[in-house]
PDB file of C-alpha atoms and ligand atoms in Angstrom:
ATOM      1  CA  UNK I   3     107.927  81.622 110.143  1.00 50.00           C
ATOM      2  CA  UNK I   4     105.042  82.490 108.229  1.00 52.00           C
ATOM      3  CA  UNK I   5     101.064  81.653 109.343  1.00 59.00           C
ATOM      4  CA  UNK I   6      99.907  81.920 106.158  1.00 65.00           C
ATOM      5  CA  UNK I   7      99.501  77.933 106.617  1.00 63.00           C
ATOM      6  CA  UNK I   8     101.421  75.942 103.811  1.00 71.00           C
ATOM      7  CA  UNK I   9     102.677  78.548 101.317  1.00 75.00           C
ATOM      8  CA  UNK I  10     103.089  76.456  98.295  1.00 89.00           C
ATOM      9  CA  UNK I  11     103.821  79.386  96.145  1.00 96.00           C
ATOM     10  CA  UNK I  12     104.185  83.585  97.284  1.00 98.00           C
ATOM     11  CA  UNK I  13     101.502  85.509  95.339  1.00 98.00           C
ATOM     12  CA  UNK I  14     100.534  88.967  95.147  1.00 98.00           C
ATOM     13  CA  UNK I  15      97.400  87.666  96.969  1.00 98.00           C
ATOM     14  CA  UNK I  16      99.752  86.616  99.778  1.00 98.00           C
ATOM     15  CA  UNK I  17     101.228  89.682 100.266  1.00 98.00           C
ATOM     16  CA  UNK I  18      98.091  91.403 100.358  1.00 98.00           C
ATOM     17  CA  UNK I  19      97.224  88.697 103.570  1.00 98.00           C
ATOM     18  CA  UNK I  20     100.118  88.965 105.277  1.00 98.00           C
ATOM     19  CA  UNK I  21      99.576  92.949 105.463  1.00 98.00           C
ATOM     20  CA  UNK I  22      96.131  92.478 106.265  1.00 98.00           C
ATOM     21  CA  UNK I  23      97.513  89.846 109.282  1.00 98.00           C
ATOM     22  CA  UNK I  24     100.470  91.910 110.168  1.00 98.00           C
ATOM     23  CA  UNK I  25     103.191  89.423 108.786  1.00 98.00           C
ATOM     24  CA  UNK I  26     106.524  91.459 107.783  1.00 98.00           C
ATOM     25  CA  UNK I  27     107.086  90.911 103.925  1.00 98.00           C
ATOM     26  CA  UNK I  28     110.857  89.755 103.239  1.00 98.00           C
ATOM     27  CA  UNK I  29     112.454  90.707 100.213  1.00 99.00           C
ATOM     28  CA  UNK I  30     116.030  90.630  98.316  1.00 99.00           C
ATOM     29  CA  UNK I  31     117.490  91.316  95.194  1.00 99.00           C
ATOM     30  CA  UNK I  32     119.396  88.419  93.053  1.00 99.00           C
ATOM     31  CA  UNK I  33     120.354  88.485  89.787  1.00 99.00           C
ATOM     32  CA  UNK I  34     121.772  84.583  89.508  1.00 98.00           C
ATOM     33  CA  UNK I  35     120.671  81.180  89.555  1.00 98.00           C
ATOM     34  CA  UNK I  36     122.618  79.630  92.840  1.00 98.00           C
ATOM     35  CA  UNK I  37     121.998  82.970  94.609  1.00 98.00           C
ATOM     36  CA  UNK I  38     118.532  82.967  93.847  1.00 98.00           C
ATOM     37  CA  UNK I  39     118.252  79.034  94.406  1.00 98.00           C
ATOM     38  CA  UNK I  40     119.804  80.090  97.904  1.00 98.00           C
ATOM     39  CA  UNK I  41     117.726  82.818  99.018  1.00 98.00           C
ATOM     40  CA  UNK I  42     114.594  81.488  97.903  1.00 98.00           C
ATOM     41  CA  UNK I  43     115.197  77.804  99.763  1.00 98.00           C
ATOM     42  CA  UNK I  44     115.975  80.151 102.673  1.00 98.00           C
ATOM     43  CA  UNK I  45     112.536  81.155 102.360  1.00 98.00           C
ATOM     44  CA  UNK I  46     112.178  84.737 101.324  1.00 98.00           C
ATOM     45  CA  UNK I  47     109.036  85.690 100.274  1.00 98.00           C
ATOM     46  CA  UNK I  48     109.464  88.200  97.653  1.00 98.00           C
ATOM     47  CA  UNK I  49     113.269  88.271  95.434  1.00 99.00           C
ATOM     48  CA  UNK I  50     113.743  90.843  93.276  1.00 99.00           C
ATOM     49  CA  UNK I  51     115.734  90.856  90.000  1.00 99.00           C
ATOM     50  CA  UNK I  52     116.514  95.228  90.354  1.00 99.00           C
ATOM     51  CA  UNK I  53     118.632  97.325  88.022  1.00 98.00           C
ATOM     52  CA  UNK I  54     120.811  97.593  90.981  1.00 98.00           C
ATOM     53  CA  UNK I  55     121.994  94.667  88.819  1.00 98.00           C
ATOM     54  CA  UNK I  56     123.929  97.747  86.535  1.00 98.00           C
ATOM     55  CA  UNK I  57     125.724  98.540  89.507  1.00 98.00           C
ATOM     56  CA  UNK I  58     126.450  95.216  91.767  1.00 98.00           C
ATOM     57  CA  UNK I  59     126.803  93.093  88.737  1.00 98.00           C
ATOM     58  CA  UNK I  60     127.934  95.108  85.867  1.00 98.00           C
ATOM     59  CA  UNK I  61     129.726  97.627  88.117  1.00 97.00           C
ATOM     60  CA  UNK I  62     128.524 101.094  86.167  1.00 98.00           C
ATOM     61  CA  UNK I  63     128.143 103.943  88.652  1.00 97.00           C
ATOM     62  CA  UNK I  64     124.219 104.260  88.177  1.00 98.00           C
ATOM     63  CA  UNK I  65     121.290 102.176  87.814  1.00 98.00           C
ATOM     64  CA  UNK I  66     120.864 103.484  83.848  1.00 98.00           C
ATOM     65  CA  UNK I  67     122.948 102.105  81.382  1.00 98.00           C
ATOM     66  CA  UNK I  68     121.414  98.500  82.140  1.00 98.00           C
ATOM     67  CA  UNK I  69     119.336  97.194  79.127  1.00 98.00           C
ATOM     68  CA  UNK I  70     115.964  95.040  79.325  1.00 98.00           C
ATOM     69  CA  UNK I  71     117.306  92.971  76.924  1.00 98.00           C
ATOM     70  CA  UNK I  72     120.282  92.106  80.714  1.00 98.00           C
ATOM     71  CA  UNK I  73     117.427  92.266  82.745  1.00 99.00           C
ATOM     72  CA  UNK I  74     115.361  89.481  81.057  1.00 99.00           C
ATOM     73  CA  UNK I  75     119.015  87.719  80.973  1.00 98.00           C
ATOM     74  CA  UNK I  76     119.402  88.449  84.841  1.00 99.00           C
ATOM     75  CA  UNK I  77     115.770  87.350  85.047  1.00 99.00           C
ATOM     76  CA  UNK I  78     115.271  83.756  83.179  1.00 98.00           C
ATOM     77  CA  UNK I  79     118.488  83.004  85.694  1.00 98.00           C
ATOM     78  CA  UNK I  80     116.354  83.802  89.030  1.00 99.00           C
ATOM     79  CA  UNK I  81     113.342  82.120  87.818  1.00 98.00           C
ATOM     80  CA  UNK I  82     115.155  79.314  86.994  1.00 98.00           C
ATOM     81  CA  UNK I  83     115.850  79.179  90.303  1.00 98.00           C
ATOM     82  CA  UNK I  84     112.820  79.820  92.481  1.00 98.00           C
ATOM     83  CA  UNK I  85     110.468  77.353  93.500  1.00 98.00           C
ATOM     84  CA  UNK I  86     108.659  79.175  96.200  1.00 98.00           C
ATOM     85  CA  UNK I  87     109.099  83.042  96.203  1.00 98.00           C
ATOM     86  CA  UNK I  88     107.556  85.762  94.191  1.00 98.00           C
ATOM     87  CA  UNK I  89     109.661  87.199  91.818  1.00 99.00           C
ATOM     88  CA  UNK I  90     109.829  90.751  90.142  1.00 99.00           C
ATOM     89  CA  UNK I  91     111.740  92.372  87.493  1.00 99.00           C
ATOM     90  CA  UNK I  92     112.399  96.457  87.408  1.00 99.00           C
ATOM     91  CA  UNK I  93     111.514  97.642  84.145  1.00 99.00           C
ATOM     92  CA  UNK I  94     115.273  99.310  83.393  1.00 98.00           C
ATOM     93  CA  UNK I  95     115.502 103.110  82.329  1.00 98.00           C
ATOM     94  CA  UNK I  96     114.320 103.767  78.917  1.00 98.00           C
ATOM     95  CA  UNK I  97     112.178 100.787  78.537  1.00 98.00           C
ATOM     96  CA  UNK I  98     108.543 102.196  79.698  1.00 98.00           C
ATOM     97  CA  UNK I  99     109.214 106.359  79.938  1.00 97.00           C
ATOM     98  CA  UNK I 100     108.230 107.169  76.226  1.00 97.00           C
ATOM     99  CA  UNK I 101     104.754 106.139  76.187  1.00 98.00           C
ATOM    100  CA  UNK I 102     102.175 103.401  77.838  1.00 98.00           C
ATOM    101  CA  UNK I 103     102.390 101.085  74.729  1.00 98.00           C
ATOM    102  CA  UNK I 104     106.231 101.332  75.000  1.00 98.00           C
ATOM    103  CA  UNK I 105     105.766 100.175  78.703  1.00 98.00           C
ATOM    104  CA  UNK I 106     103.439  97.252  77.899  1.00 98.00           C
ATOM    105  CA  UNK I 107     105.550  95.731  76.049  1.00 98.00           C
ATOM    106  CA  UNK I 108     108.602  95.683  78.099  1.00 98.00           C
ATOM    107  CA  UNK I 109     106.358  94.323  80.309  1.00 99.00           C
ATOM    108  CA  UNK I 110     105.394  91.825  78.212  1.00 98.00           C
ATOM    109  CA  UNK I 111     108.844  90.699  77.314  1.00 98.00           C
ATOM    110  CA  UNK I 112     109.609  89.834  81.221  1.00 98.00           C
ATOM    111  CA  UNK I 113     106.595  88.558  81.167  1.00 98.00           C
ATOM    112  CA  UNK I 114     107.127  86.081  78.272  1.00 98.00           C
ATOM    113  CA  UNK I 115     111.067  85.982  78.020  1.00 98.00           C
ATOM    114  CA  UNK I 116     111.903  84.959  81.618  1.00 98.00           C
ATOM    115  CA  UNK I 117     108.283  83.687  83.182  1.00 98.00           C
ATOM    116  CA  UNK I 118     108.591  86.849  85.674  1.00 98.00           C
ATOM    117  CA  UNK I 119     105.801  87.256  88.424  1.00 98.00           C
ATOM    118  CA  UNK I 120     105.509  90.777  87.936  1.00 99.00           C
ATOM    119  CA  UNK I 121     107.615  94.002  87.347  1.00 99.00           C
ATOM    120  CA  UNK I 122     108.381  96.900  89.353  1.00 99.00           C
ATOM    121  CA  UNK I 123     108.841 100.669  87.884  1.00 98.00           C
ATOM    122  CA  UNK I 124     109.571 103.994  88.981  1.00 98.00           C
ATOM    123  CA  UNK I 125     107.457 106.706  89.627  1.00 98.00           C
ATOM    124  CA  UNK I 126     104.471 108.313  90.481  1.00 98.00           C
ATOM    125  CA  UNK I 127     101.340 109.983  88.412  1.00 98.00           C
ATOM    126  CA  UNK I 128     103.346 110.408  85.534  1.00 98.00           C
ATOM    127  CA  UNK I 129     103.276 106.563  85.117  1.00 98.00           C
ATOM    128  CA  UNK I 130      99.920 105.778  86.029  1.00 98.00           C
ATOM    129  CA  UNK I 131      98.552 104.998  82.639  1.00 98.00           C
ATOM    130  CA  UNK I 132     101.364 103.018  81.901  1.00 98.00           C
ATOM    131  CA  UNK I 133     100.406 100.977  85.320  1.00 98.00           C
ATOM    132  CA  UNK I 134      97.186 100.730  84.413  1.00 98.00           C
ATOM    133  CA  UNK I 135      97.302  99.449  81.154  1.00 98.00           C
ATOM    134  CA  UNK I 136      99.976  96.571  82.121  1.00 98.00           C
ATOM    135  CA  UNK I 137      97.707  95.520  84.790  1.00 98.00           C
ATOM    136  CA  UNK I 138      94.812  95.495  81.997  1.00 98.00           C
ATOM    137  CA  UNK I 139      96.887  92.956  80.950  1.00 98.00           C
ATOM    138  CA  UNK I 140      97.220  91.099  83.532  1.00 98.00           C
ATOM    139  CA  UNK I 141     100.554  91.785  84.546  1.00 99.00           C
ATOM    140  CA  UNK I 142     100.986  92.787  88.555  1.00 99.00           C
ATOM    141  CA  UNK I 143     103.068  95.868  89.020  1.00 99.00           C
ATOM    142  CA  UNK I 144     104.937  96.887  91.779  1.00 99.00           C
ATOM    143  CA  UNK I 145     105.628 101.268  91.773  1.00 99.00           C
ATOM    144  CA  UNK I 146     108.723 102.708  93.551  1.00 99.00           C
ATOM    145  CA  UNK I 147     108.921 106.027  95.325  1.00 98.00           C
ATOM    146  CA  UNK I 148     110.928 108.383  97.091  1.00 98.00           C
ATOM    147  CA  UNK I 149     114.515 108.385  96.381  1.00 98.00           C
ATOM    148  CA  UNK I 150     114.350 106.478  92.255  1.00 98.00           C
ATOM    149  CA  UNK I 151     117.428 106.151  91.222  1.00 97.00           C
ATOM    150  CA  UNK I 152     116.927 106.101  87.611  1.00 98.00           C
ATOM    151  CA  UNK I 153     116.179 110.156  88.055  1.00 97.00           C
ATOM    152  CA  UNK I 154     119.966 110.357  89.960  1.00 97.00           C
ATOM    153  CA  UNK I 155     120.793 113.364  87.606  1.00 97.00           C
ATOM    154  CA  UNK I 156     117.821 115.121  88.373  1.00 95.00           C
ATOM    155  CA  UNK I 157     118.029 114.399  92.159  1.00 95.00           C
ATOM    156  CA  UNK I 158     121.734 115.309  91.848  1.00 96.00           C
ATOM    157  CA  UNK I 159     122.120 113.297  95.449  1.00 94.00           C
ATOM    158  CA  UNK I 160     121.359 110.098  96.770  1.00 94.00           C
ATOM    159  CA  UNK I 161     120.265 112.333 100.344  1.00 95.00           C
ATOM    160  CA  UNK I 162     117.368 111.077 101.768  1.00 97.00           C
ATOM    161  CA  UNK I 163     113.717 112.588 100.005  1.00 97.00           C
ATOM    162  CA  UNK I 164     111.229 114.061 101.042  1.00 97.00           C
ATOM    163  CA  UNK I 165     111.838 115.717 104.298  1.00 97.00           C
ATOM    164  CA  UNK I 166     110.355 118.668 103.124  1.00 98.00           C
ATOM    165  CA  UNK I 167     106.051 118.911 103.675  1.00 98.00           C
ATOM    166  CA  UNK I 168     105.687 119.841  99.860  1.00 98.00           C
ATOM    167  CA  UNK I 169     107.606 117.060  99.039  1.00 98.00           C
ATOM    168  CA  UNK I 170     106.384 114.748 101.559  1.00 98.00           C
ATOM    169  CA  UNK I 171     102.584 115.578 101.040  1.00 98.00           C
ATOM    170  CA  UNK I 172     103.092 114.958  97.005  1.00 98.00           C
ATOM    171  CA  UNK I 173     104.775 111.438  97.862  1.00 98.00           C
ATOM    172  CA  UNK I 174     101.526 110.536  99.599  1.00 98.00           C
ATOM    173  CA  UNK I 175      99.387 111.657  96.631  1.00 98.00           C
ATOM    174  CA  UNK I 176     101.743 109.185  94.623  1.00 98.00           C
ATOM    175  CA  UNK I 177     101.411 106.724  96.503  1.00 98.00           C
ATOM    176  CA  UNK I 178      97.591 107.167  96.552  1.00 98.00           C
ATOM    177  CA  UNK I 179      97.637 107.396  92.891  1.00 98.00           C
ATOM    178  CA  UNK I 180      99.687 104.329  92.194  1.00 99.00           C
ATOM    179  CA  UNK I 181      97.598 102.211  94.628  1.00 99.00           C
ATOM    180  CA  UNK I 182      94.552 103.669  92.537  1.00 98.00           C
ATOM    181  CA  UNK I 183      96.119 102.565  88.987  1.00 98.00           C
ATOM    182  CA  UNK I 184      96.083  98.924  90.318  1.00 98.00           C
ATOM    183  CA  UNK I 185      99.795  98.689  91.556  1.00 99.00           C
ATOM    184  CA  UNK I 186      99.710  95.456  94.065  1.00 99.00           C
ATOM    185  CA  UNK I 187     102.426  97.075  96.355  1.00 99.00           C
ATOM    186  CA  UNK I 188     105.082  99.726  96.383  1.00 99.00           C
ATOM    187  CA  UNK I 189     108.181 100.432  97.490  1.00 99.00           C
ATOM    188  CA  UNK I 190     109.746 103.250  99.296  1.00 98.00           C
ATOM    189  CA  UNK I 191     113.086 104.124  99.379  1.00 98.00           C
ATOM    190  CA  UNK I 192     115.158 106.676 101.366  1.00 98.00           C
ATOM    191  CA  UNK I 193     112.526 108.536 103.405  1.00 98.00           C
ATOM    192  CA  UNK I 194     111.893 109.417 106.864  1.00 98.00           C
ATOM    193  CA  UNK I 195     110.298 106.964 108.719  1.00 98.00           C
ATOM    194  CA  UNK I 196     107.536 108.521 110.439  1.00 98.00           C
ATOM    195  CA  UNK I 197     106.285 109.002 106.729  1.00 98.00           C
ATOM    196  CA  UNK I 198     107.079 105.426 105.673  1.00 98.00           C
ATOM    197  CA  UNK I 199     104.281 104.582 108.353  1.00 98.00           C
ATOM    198  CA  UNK I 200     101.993 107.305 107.458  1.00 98.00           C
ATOM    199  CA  UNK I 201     101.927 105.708 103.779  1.00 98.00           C
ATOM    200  CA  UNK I 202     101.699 102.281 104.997  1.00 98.00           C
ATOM    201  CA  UNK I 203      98.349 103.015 106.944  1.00 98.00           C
ATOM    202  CA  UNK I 204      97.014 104.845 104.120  1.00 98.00           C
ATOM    203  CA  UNK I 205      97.264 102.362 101.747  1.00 98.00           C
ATOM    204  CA  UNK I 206      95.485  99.358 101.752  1.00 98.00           C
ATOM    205  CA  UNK I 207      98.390  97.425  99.392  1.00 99.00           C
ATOM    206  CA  UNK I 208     101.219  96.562 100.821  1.00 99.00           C
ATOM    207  CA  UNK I 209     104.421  99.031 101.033  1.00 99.00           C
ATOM    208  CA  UNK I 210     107.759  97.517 101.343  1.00 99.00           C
ATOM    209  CA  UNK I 211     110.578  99.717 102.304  1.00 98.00           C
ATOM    210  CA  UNK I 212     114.506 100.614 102.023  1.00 98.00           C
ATOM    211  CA  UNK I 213     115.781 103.082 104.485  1.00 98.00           C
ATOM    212  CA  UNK I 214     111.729 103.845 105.042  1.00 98.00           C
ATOM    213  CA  UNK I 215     112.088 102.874 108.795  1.00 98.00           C
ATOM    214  CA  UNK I 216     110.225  99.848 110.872  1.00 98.00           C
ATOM    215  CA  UNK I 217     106.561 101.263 110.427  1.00 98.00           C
ATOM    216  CA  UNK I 218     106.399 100.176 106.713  1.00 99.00           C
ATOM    217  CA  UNK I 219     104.589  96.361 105.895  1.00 99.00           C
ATOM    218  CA  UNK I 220     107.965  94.880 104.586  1.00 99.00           C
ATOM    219  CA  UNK I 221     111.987  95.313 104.052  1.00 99.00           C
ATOM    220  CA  UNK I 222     114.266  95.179 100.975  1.00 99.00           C
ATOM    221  CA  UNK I 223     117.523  94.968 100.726  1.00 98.00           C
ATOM    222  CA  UNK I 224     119.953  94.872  97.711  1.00 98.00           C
ATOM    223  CA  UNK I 225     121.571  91.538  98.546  1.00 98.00           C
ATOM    224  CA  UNK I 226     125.069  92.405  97.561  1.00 98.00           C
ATOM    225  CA  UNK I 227     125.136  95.252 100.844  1.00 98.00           C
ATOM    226  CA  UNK I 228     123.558  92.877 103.396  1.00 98.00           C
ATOM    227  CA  UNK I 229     126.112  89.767 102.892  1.00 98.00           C
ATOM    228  CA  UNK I 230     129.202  92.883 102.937  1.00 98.00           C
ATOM    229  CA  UNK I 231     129.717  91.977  98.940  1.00 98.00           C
ATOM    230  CA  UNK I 232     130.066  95.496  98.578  1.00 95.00           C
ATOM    231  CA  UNK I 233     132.506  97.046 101.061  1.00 91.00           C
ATOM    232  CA  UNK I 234     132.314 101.187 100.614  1.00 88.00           C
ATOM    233  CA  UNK I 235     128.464 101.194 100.667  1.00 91.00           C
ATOM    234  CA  UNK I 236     127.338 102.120 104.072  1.00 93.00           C
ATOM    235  CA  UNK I 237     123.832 104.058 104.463  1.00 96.00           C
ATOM    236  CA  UNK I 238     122.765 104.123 107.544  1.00 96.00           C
ATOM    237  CA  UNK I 239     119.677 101.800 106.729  1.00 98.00           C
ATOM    238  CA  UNK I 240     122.165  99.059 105.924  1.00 98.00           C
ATOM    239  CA  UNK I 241     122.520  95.859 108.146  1.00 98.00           C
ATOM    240  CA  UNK I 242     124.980  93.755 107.317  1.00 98.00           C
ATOM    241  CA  UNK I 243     124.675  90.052 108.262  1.00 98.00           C
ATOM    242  CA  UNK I 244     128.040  88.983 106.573  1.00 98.00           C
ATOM    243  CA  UNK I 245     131.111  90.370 105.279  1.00 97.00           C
ATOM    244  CA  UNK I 246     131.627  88.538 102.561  1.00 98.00           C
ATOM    245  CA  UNK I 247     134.312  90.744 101.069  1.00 98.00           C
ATOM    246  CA  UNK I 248     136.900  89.824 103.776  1.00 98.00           C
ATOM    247  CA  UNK I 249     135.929  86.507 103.516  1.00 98.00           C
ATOM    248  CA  UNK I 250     136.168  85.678 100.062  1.00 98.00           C
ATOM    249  CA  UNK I 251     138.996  87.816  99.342  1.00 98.00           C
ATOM    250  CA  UNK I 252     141.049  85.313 102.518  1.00 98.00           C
ATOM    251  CA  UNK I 253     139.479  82.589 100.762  1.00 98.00           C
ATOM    252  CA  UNK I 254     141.121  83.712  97.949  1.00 98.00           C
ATOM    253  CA  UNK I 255     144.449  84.700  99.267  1.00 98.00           C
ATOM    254  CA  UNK I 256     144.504  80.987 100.783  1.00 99.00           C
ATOM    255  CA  UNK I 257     144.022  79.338  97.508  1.00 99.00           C
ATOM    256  CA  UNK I 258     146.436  81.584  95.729  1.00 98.00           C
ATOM    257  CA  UNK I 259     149.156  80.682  98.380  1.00 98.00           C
ATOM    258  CA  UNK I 260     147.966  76.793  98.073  1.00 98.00           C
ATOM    259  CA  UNK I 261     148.752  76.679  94.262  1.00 98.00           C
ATOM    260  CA  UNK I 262     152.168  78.662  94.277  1.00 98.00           C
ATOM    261  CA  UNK I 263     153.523  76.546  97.704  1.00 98.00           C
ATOM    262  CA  UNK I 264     152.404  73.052  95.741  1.00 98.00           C
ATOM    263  CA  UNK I 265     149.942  72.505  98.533  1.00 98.00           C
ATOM    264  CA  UNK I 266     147.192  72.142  95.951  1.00 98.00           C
ATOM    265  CA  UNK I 267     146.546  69.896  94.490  1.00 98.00           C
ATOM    266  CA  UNK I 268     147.440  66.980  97.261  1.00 98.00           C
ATOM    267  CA  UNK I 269     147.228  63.026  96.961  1.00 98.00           C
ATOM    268  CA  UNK I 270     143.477  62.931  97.603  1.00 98.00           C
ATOM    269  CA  UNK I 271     142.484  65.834  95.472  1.00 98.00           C
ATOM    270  CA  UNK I 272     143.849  63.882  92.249  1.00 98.00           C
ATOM    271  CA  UNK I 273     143.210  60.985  89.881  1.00 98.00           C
TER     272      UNK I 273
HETATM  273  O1  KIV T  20     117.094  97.840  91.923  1.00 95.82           O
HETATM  274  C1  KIV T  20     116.951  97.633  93.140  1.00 95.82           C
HETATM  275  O2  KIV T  20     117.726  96.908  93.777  1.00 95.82           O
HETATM  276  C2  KIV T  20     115.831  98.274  93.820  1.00 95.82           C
HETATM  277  C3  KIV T  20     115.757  98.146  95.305  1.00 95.82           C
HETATM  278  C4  KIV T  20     116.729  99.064  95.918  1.00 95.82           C
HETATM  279  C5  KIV T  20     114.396  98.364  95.817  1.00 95.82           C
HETATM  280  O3  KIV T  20     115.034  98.889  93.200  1.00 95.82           O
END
């Protein structure tokens, strides 16, 4: 339960409190109205509306393809939805690369078209003046590091990153530099742990990671993987706390079997 006395409403300024006080962050994806209505009365602090949406709700292999134009959709439908939580929106793949105007007004449009909190891109110095001139306008951004999938094809693998010093040492300098721009937290994804804590006590913002280990100020998960939605998606970062595959697809199975047998509809289930 949080001591942050009686959150009315998760801000970026809470965030900031709760690493300054040592409170874990929570975060999930959703990309729905009852989902989001679910998590957030569950009392998440942070939900956010990811591309992973291409993949766990439009079922394409990578996070690309996915539009801004779907993400503001996916997006109106979570706000709709959350009362108490903080919620962010990835800027998708080819909606803030080109240039830092390009990227303010993507920005804008989540902003404006679904009442977002904030949005979250990819990156590191390469999109610092983008950062910094969507936080000139008063938009909070969240960066993203280590393994990104929107750069899958030039990672070629979704291995873990930066294992290697070089690689490891530039991360840091990223991280730096997106703190620096005016990002109000990252997140990390796919890394060794002992450098998920080394980042995490170098920054002052708070770092939230996936598959970044336990020294990091906050966890994400993509929602589908920890209620077992998904069933041939097992990194070893992955907890699962349902398995709502098996489950649905009995569920399923019973109601099929209901209808052909007659069962379904009985007496009390008419008019
Ligand atoms: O799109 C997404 O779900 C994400 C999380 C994995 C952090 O970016």
């Amino acid at each position: 339960m949080s001591t942050y006395g009686e959150i009315k409403r998760i801000t970026t300024h809470t965030l900031q409190w709760m690493k300054l006080n040592g409170e874990k962050i929570s975060m999930l994806t959703a990309y729905d109205f009852s989902m989001a209505r679910i998590l957030d009365d569950a009392g998440i602090d942070v939900i956010l509306v990811g591309d992973s949406a291409s993949n766990v709700m439009a079922g394409h292999e990578t996070t690309l393809p996915i539009t801004l134009d779907q993400m503001i959709y996916h997006a109106q439908s979570v706000v709709r939805a959350c009362k108490r939580c903080l919620v962010i929106v990835d800027l998708p793949f080819g909606s803030y690369q080109g240039n830092s105007k390009e990227a303010l007004n993507s920005a804008i449009r989540i902003m404006k078209e679904a009442g977002a909190h904030g949005i979250k891109l990819e990156g590191g110095q390469e999109v610092c003046e983008s950062i910094k001139r969507i936080v000139g306008a008063g938009v909070p951004v969240m960066g993203h590091l280590g393994l990104t999938p929107q750069s899958i094809y030039k990672f070629g693998t979704y291995t873990v990153r930066a294992r290697e010093e070089e690689e490891a040492e530039m991360l840091i300098q990223n991280a730096i530099a997106l703190q620096e721009a005016g990002c109000f937290s990252v997140v990390l994804e796919k890394i060794p742990a002992s450098l998920g804590a080394d980042v995490a006590s170098q920054l002052k913002i708070p770092v939230i990671g996936i598959g970044a280990g336990s020294g990091v100020d906050g966890q994400v998960l993509v929602m589908h993987d920890m209620l077992g939605v998904t069933k041939n998606f097992s990194p070893r970062f992955l907890r699962r706390y349902l398995n709502l595959y098996e489950d649905i697809s009995n569920a399923t199975k019973a109601y099929i079997s209901d209808v052909k047998s007659k069962d379904f509809p009985n007496e009390k289930e008419q008019y």
